[in-house]
Structures are given as C-alpha cells and as structure tokens.
Amino acid sequence: MQVRLAYGRQGLIITVPDNAEVLQTHFTPGLPDETRALREALRQPISSPPLADLVQFGERVVVVHTDITRATPNDRILPVLLDELESVGVVRKDITLLNGLGTHRRQTEAELRAMLGDNVVEKYRCLQHDCNSDADLVSLGVTSLGHPVRVNRFYLESDVRILTGFIEPHFFAGFSGGPKAILPSLAGAESVFTNHGLQMIAHPKATWGVTEGNPIWMEMREVALRTNPTFLLNVALNTRREITGIFAGDMLAAHALGCAFVKDNAMARVDEPYDIVITTNSGYPLDQNLYQSVKGMSAANQVVREGGSIIIATACEDGLPDHGLYAALLAEARTLQGLLDMIAQPGFTAQDQWQVQLQAQIQQRADVYVYSDGLTDKQIEHALFIPCSNIEATLARLLERYRPQPRLCVMPEGPQLIPYLRE
C-alpha cells in the first residue's frame, strides 16, 4: 500500500507492505471560525478576567511568540490578539512582539514576515531574544534545584506580559506551550543548559506527555511563575495547522486544560513494540534540520523494540544546521558512547547537549536510518546515523533482517501523534 509521509513542503509517498500498521493522527476538524473563537477566548478566558480587564491605557505590553521552528500559526493568532488590545485603548507604540528564540538563531526579515505577516511586522515593534546578551538578561536568583535563572529584560520590564504558543506533546518537557514561553524561550543560555542538563534529560519522567513529576517541566513552571505572566493564549492544531482548540487565560489553568485536550487527540496506545518504525518530523516547518528531527526519532523510540530499527524521512533544508553546537558536539565525540561520556564530564555544559544526549539514548536501543534531500551521506554519517537513499530498498533489507514475522509501523505525521506502549 502507499502511504504519504509528512516530508518537507510537499510530502513524500512510499510503498509499504499491506500488513504494516499505520498510526494516523486522530483528525480533529478545525474550528469553523477561528477569528471569532479567538476573540471569544480572549473575552471569556479560563480562570482569569478578560484580557481587556488586565491592561490599561499607557501600559507597556509585550507579546511573546514562538519562532520559525514551531508550527504556531502566528500570522492568524497575533492579528486577533493585537486587535483586541487596540480595541480597549492600548496604543500601537506601547505593544512589542518578542520572538522567543531560546538558544535558536535569529530570524531573518523575510522569515519574520513569513511567520507573522507583513502587516504585523510593518506596524509593530518586533524584538528577538538573545540568550547570550548579558545586557538583555536579568537575574532572578536560582531555582529550587539550585539552577541559575536569567530572563529577558524587556519582558520583565513590561507592564503586561502575554504568552502565546501552541500545545503538543514534547519529547522531554511533557508538552509544549504554557511555561515554555519563558524557559527556555526567554531565558539565558546557562538557564537553558541546566534545565536541559544530563540528569534532567535522563530522568524517567522527562518524556512525552508527562508534566507532574517531570523535573524539566516543573522547573519551567517555577521560573514562569516567578516572572508573573499576565495572560496565556495557546492553541491546539490538527495536521493541516488548523486551530482545533483555544486555551486562554491563567497560564497554569489554561495550559492544563490544553494538555488534557491534546493528550486525547495526539497520543495513542499500542500493545506491542515494533521491529521497524518509519517516521518523520511532521514536515515543514518542523523538519528544517536534523537537530529538530531528533523529536521524530524520539516519537518512534517510544514503540520500537530493543535492537529494532528506525527510518526517519526529514527534509533538512536548513542542514544539520550550521548554527548552534549540535554539529560540533557530534564531530568532537565521534561515537555514541563518546557523546555520553563528554556530556557526563563534571562541569560540562554546551548548547544543544540535550539533543545529542537524547540522540545517543535512542541509538543505544535501535539503529536509525536517515532519508533526507537536504543532507549528504557524509553529513549523515558524521552525525552518527546511517544514510538511507531509498526508503523502500532499506525497508526491504530490514524486513529480511527481522524475519520471519517482522512487525512494521509507519508514523506518517511523526511526532504529531505520540504512541506509547500499554503498561
């Protein structure tokens, strides 16, 4: 049978045996009128006064939004939010959009326009967080775990602080959205490194769909609450990037309801592990580079057996990428065990260490084959993966390896649907 994989901007059709199990997302139709639903959510929020009651004339308003590596429909959400603010008397010059980059690279002017829309970029002040700029960060002491906390100065000095984003299962923070808009999105590099540190990532509850007891998410919550956010606007999406749910109001209450909604729609239980799992990183914009694509591997890792194989199709038009330290860490260690030994050295911290740690943990359990038009075989090998130039040919060899009755699973949307094994 033929299966369409979410790959790059156009998708990719592959042929697999008829007995393959295809884990499709439970399709939830988009809201019939997104604009009306967004306005209603802002005016009838969860455990919070309406947004209009939380802002006064003359106050400085900051709206935090996700960067280009996230699927948030900023160009549809932000205009409604900005119109609502202006309708209650907030003047345009007092509104600033702040790109929550975390440790990611700055967006170009063209990327900002594609992400936010020309109208928003031209009419509003747009800033981009810099995790390495001492002048732009303010210390908030340490967390209950003893980790240093520094957060974006402009955000903290604003009178009204609005967090936006979308909620999906996250491979070590439980779920995206909510407090992740502060840590890592607006935090200093050292705060991100410690939150994503070796022992934090290795914690058994630092995984998809788990918040309570997950030390990474709980520290994110602690830091976010310390910054006193005014209002949250998060959405849930289907595979067409249509809005299926809106969760606005108090940060914790709205996010909790959103997580429950997403878990019902984006996680699926399976009975037994598979020998082979074919997955993706959900297509553009989520599969722009190999670094981000570790998420798709992690989703497959939930249900592949020990000694099994994962094939991931990821376009990687942005390469490994060539920014951040992901590629440098892989090159320095050269082996999977070398990666883990390097990260475990006392005092070792580096941007992107969490991604290589997760990658190594996955590859200790299963072989990982990478199909990508954006990477050469040499780049894939340097990243310690196995190149795959033809998915069907690679699959045929693996089906022979796991004879006589290989169990095959296909996850066309990658981490848009997170499977988990029945306990």
XYZ file of C-alpha atoms in Angstrom:
423
model
C 0.000 0.000 0.000
C 1.027 3.606 -0.473
C 1.500 5.971 2.464
C 2.063 9.714 2.253
C 4.712 10.932 4.675
C 4.820 14.489 6.008
C 8.145 15.462 4.460
C 9.388 18.956 3.739
C 6.959 21.278 1.997
C 5.439 18.774 -0.455
C 5.291 15.382 1.279
C 6.646 12.009 0.160
C 4.755 8.893 -0.967
C 6.248 5.490 -0.153
C 5.102 1.907 -0.661
C 4.994 -0.463 2.316
C 3.594 -3.981 2.845
C -0.158 -4.190 3.311
C 0.245 -5.631 6.809
C 2.121 -2.572 8.103
C 0.395 -0.749 10.935
C -0.099 2.914 10.083
C -0.528 5.139 13.119
C -2.588 8.056 11.890
C -3.411 11.054 13.974
C -6.980 11.236 15.166
C -8.156 14.014 12.888
C -9.938 16.779 14.737
C -11.560 19.286 12.383
C -10.530 22.892 12.685
C -12.803 25.422 14.343
C -15.329 26.786 11.823
C -14.472 30.431 12.588
C -11.001 30.811 14.099
C -11.164 34.583 14.422
C -14.459 34.537 16.298
C -13.292 31.693 18.536
C -10.067 33.542 19.380
C -11.982 36.707 20.292
C -14.354 34.724 22.495
C -11.439 33.035 24.250
C -9.828 36.404 24.992
C -13.118 37.728 26.374
C -14.171 34.575 28.243
C -10.867 33.113 29.425
C -10.062 30.250 31.774
C -9.618 31.165 35.465
C -8.805 34.767 34.560
C -10.526 38.096 33.973
C -10.977 39.012 30.299
C -7.826 40.314 28.658
C -9.430 43.757 28.319
C -9.658 43.999 32.115
C -5.966 43.228 32.581
C -4.494 46.100 30.577
C -4.790 49.850 30.977
C -4.043 52.821 28.753
C -0.367 53.764 28.834
C 0.909 50.363 29.968
C 3.693 48.664 28.034
C 2.534 45.352 26.595
C 4.834 42.557 25.444
C 3.511 39.638 23.396
C 5.826 36.620 23.364
C 5.551 34.374 20.308
C 7.255 31.179 19.119
C 9.991 31.134 16.485
C 10.033 29.715 12.975
C 10.887 26.170 14.121
C 7.415 25.870 15.663
C 4.128 25.288 13.845
C 2.220 28.009 15.727
C 0.013 29.930 13.258
C 1.327 33.274 14.496
C 0.052 35.029 11.388
C -3.526 34.078 12.331
C -3.362 34.330 16.114
C -1.459 37.564 16.627
C -3.638 39.890 14.495
C -6.707 38.944 16.544
C -4.821 39.440 19.809
C -3.403 42.785 18.674
C -6.819 43.992 17.505
C -8.269 43.099 20.893
C -5.569 45.084 22.682
C -6.082 48.135 20.493
C -9.865 47.914 20.832
C -9.548 48.595 24.573
C -7.311 51.606 24.116
C -3.772 50.216 24.004
C -1.819 52.346 21.536
C 0.312 50.614 18.963
C 3.569 52.170 20.117
C 3.115 50.524 23.525
C 2.921 46.997 22.060
C 6.052 44.950 21.359
C 6.307 41.472 19.839
C 9.122 39.389 21.319
C 10.386 36.338 19.429
C 11.066 33.588 21.996
C 14.115 32.064 20.370
C 15.591 30.256 23.352
C 19.036 29.258 22.085
C 17.945 29.222 18.426
C 19.269 31.612 15.782
C 17.658 34.960 14.979
C 15.085 35.033 12.221
C 15.749 36.986 9.059
C 13.451 39.802 7.968
C 11.928 37.511 5.340
C 11.347 34.776 7.929
C 9.694 37.210 10.327
C 7.363 38.379 7.567
C 6.504 34.805 6.599
C 5.888 33.897 10.235
C 3.994 36.982 11.447
C 2.646 38.548 8.274
C 3.762 41.743 6.541
C 1.132 43.855 8.262
C 2.282 42.903 11.766
C 5.994 43.338 11.013
C 5.437 46.751 9.444
C 3.122 48.151 12.127
C 4.573 46.814 15.395
C 7.921 46.793 17.133
C 9.469 43.337 16.789
C 12.328 42.196 19.030
C 14.226 38.912 19.090
C 15.508 37.303 22.279
C 19.266 36.813 22.624
C 20.193 34.172 25.190
C 23.833 35.305 25.236
C 23.366 39.048 25.698
C 24.222 39.940 29.310
C 22.746 43.420 28.831
C 19.380 41.925 27.843
C 19.085 39.471 30.757
C 18.059 39.928 34.390
C 18.971 37.516 37.180
C 16.107 36.040 39.201
C 18.372 34.075 41.527
C 18.290 30.289 41.475
C 15.537 27.709 41.251
C 14.637 25.165 43.926
C 17.057 22.826 42.134
C 19.855 25.353 42.505
C 19.940 26.295 38.827
C 20.667 29.912 37.832
C 17.784 31.898 36.333
C 18.173 34.810 33.942
C 15.264 36.062 31.855
C 14.806 38.632 29.100
C 14.962 42.158 30.489
C 12.427 43.685 28.127
C 9.848 41.068 29.051
C 10.351 41.585 32.777
C 10.182 45.383 32.489
C 6.892 45.347 30.574
C 3.681 46.053 32.471
C 1.541 43.435 30.726
C 3.131 40.108 29.738
C 1.219 37.902 27.286
C 2.458 34.437 26.332
C 1.357 32.752 23.108
C 2.136 29.409 21.509
C 0.719 26.009 20.704
C 0.431 22.829 22.705
C 1.736 19.464 21.521
C 3.429 16.549 23.299
C 7.114 17.316 23.878
C 9.836 14.696 23.999
C 11.348 15.742 27.330
C 9.254 18.650 28.643
C 5.965 16.721 28.542
C 4.090 19.315 26.497
C 4.975 22.495 24.660
C 3.191 25.767 25.331
C 2.492 27.283 28.733
C 5.628 27.955 30.803
C 7.961 27.004 27.940
C 7.344 30.523 26.628
C 9.686 31.707 29.417
C 12.101 28.820 29.943
C 13.684 28.114 27.511
C 12.210 30.716 25.140
C 13.232 33.885 27.016
C 15.948 32.503 29.284
C 19.695 32.962 29.358
C 21.849 30.245 27.851
C 23.065 28.930 31.212
C 19.475 28.607 32.434
C 18.598 26.531 29.365
C 21.714 24.372 29.738
C 20.963 23.470 33.351
C 17.259 22.892 32.733
C 18.184 20.606 29.823
C 21.153 19.079 31.685
C 22.339 15.472 31.771
C 20.461 14.292 34.857
C 17.325 16.267 33.960
C 17.106 14.701 30.484
C 17.888 11.243 31.882
C 15.004 11.402 34.411
C 12.395 8.707 33.631
C 9.551 11.247 33.780
C 11.255 13.653 31.364
C 9.285 12.343 28.417
C 6.298 12.822 26.138
C 3.019 13.796 27.793
C 4.275 13.969 31.404
C 4.293 17.214 33.402
C 3.806 16.402 37.076
C 6.956 14.806 38.452
C 8.897 15.800 35.345
C 11.790 17.921 36.718
C 12.234 19.789 33.440
C 8.622 20.923 33.201
C 8.332 21.644 36.923
C 11.359 23.935 36.796
C 9.895 25.637 33.734
C 6.694 26.217 35.704
C 8.630 27.566 38.698
C 10.555 30.051 36.565
C 7.499 31.171 34.595
C 5.500 31.829 37.759
C 8.385 33.872 39.130
C 8.023 36.242 36.158
C 4.307 36.830 36.834
C 2.828 36.386 33.343
C -0.404 38.298 32.801
C -2.181 36.116 30.281
C -1.733 32.955 28.186
C -3.041 32.314 24.680
C -2.265 28.774 23.493
C -3.852 26.755 20.711
C -4.021 23.130 19.619
C -3.644 22.251 15.936
C -4.504 19.441 13.575
C -2.223 18.159 10.805
C -3.461 20.914 8.485
C -2.357 23.552 11.025
C -5.998 24.414 11.612
C -6.842 25.506 15.154
C -8.797 22.802 16.968
C -8.796 24.236 20.484
C -8.040 27.557 22.176
C -6.823 27.780 25.761
C -6.613 31.342 27.032
C -6.403 32.861 30.495
C -4.413 31.891 33.593
C -1.163 30.289 32.490
C -1.386 27.098 34.548
C -5.144 26.519 34.353
C -5.415 27.176 30.625
C -2.329 25.121 29.836
C -3.548 22.167 31.915
C -6.833 22.053 30.002
C -4.945 22.328 26.734
C -2.623 19.449 27.654
C -5.588 17.218 28.526
C -7.215 18.062 25.180
C -4.020 17.345 23.244
C -3.360 14.080 25.064
C -6.771 12.812 23.996
C -6.121 13.785 20.388
C -2.377 13.339 19.881
C -1.335 10.251 21.845
C -2.162 6.620 21.068
C -1.598 3.387 22.971
C -0.159 0.314 21.222
C 0.006 -3.222 22.565
C 3.450 -4.441 21.472
C 6.714 -2.876 20.272
C 7.722 -2.970 16.606
C 10.841 -4.276 14.866
C 10.804 -1.390 12.376
C 9.296 2.093 12.672
C 9.162 4.539 9.755
C 8.638 8.089 10.957
C 9.023 11.759 10.005
C 9.442 15.052 11.791
C 5.996 16.242 10.694
C 7.152 18.049 7.561
C 7.852 21.758 7.155
C 8.493 23.802 9.262
C 9.364 21.149 11.846
C 11.790 19.156 9.698
C 14.012 22.050 8.674
C 17.121 20.493 10.228
C 18.471 17.278 11.723
C 18.665 18.797 15.211
C 14.895 19.261 15.325
C 14.361 15.838 13.765
C 15.570 14.060 16.903
C 11.975 14.640 18.063
C 10.656 12.397 15.312
C 13.182 9.734 16.254
C 12.146 10.033 19.875
C 8.487 9.509 18.971
C 9.408 6.304 17.123
C 11.613 5.242 20.022
C 8.529 5.036 22.226
C 7.411 1.886 20.424
C 10.449 0.362 18.674
C 11.857 -2.727 20.336
C 15.346 -3.033 21.766
C 17.542 -3.922 18.795
C 14.984 -2.613 16.307
C 15.364 -0.060 13.524
C 14.005 3.421 12.872
C 13.824 5.066 9.434
C 13.182 8.798 9.521
C 12.335 10.920 6.480
C 13.267 14.545 7.147
C 13.914 17.223 4.510
C 16.525 19.232 6.485
C 16.605 22.202 4.101
C 18.489 24.058 6.879
C 21.051 21.249 7.140
C 22.302 19.933 10.479
C 22.062 23.075 10.989
C 25.230 25.157 10.658
C 24.275 27.271 13.688
C 24.250 26.149 17.299
C 26.646 23.491 18.606
C 24.812 20.305 17.618
C 27.111 19.516 14.683
C 30.249 20.480 16.616
C 29.374 18.198 19.546
C 28.744 15.272 17.204
C 32.053 15.889 15.425
C 34.006 16.146 18.665
C 32.666 12.947 20.228
C 32.643 10.792 17.050
C 30.912 7.838 18.782
C 27.637 7.405 20.674
C 29.377 6.449 23.908
C 31.779 9.328 23.352
C 28.812 11.699 23.276
C 27.502 10.472 26.620
C 30.966 10.437 28.206
C 31.618 14.000 27.046
C 28.326 15.318 28.416
C 28.864 13.479 31.718
C 32.149 15.243 32.423
C 31.917 17.338 35.632
C 31.021 20.930 34.826
C 30.359 20.261 31.144
C 27.650 22.480 29.626
C 27.114 23.338 25.992
C 24.300 24.500 23.786
C 22.436 21.566 22.212
C 23.947 18.951 24.536
C 20.423 17.779 25.382
C 19.732 16.905 21.760
C 22.860 14.812 21.311
C 22.163 13.085 24.628
C 18.660 12.134 23.520
C 20.006 11.046 20.152
C 22.582 8.793 21.796
C 19.996 7.290 24.144
C 17.764 6.439 21.181
C 20.624 4.934 19.174
C 21.660 2.756 22.077
C 18.322 0.975 21.629
C 17.848 0.991 17.850
C 19.586 1.620 14.525
C 18.499 4.933 12.981
C 18.434 5.436 9.192
C 18.057 8.981 7.819
C 16.461 9.787 4.450
C 16.979 13.435 3.528
C 17.282 15.537 0.387
C 18.923 18.280 2.428
C 21.886 16.247 3.724
C 24.700 14.350 2.039
C 25.540 10.797 3.069
C 28.749 12.175 4.568
C 26.841 14.646 6.747
C 24.500 11.898 7.926
C 27.418 9.635 8.795
C 29.225 12.440 10.627
C 26.039 12.841 12.677
C 26.430 9.128 13.580
C 23.351 7.990 11.642
C 23.021 5.501 8.785
C 22.299 7.109 5.372
C 19.190 5.957 3.540
C 18.960 6.914 -0.138
C 15.823 4.848 -0.830
C 13.274 4.095 1.879
C 11.698 1.101 0.114
C 15.092 -0.535 -0.501
C 16.193 -0.014 3.086
C 12.868 -1.347 4.320
C 13.222 -4.482 2.182
C 16.595 -5.260 3.768
C 15.235 -4.702 7.258
C 12.208 -6.902 6.651
C 14.645 -9.692 5.762
C 16.669 -8.999 8.918
C 13.667 -9.375 11.201
C 12.154 -12.472 9.589
C 10.011 -14.494 9.882
C 7.278 -12.136 11.113
C 8.617 -8.596 11.325
C 6.372 -6.023 12.969
C 6.323 -2.789 10.958
C 4.833 0.530 11.946
C 4.547 3.752 9.924
C 4.079 7.132 11.606
C 3.333 9.443 8.645
C 2.998 12.577 10.771
C 5.905 11.783 13.091
C 5.579 13.480 16.491
C 2.130 14.864 15.644
C 0.973 11.530 17.110
C 2.885 10.073 20.059
C 2.420 6.347 20.619
C 3.075 4.678 23.932
C 3.145 1.033 24.995
C 0.409 -0.455 27.103
C 1.767 -0.951 30.632
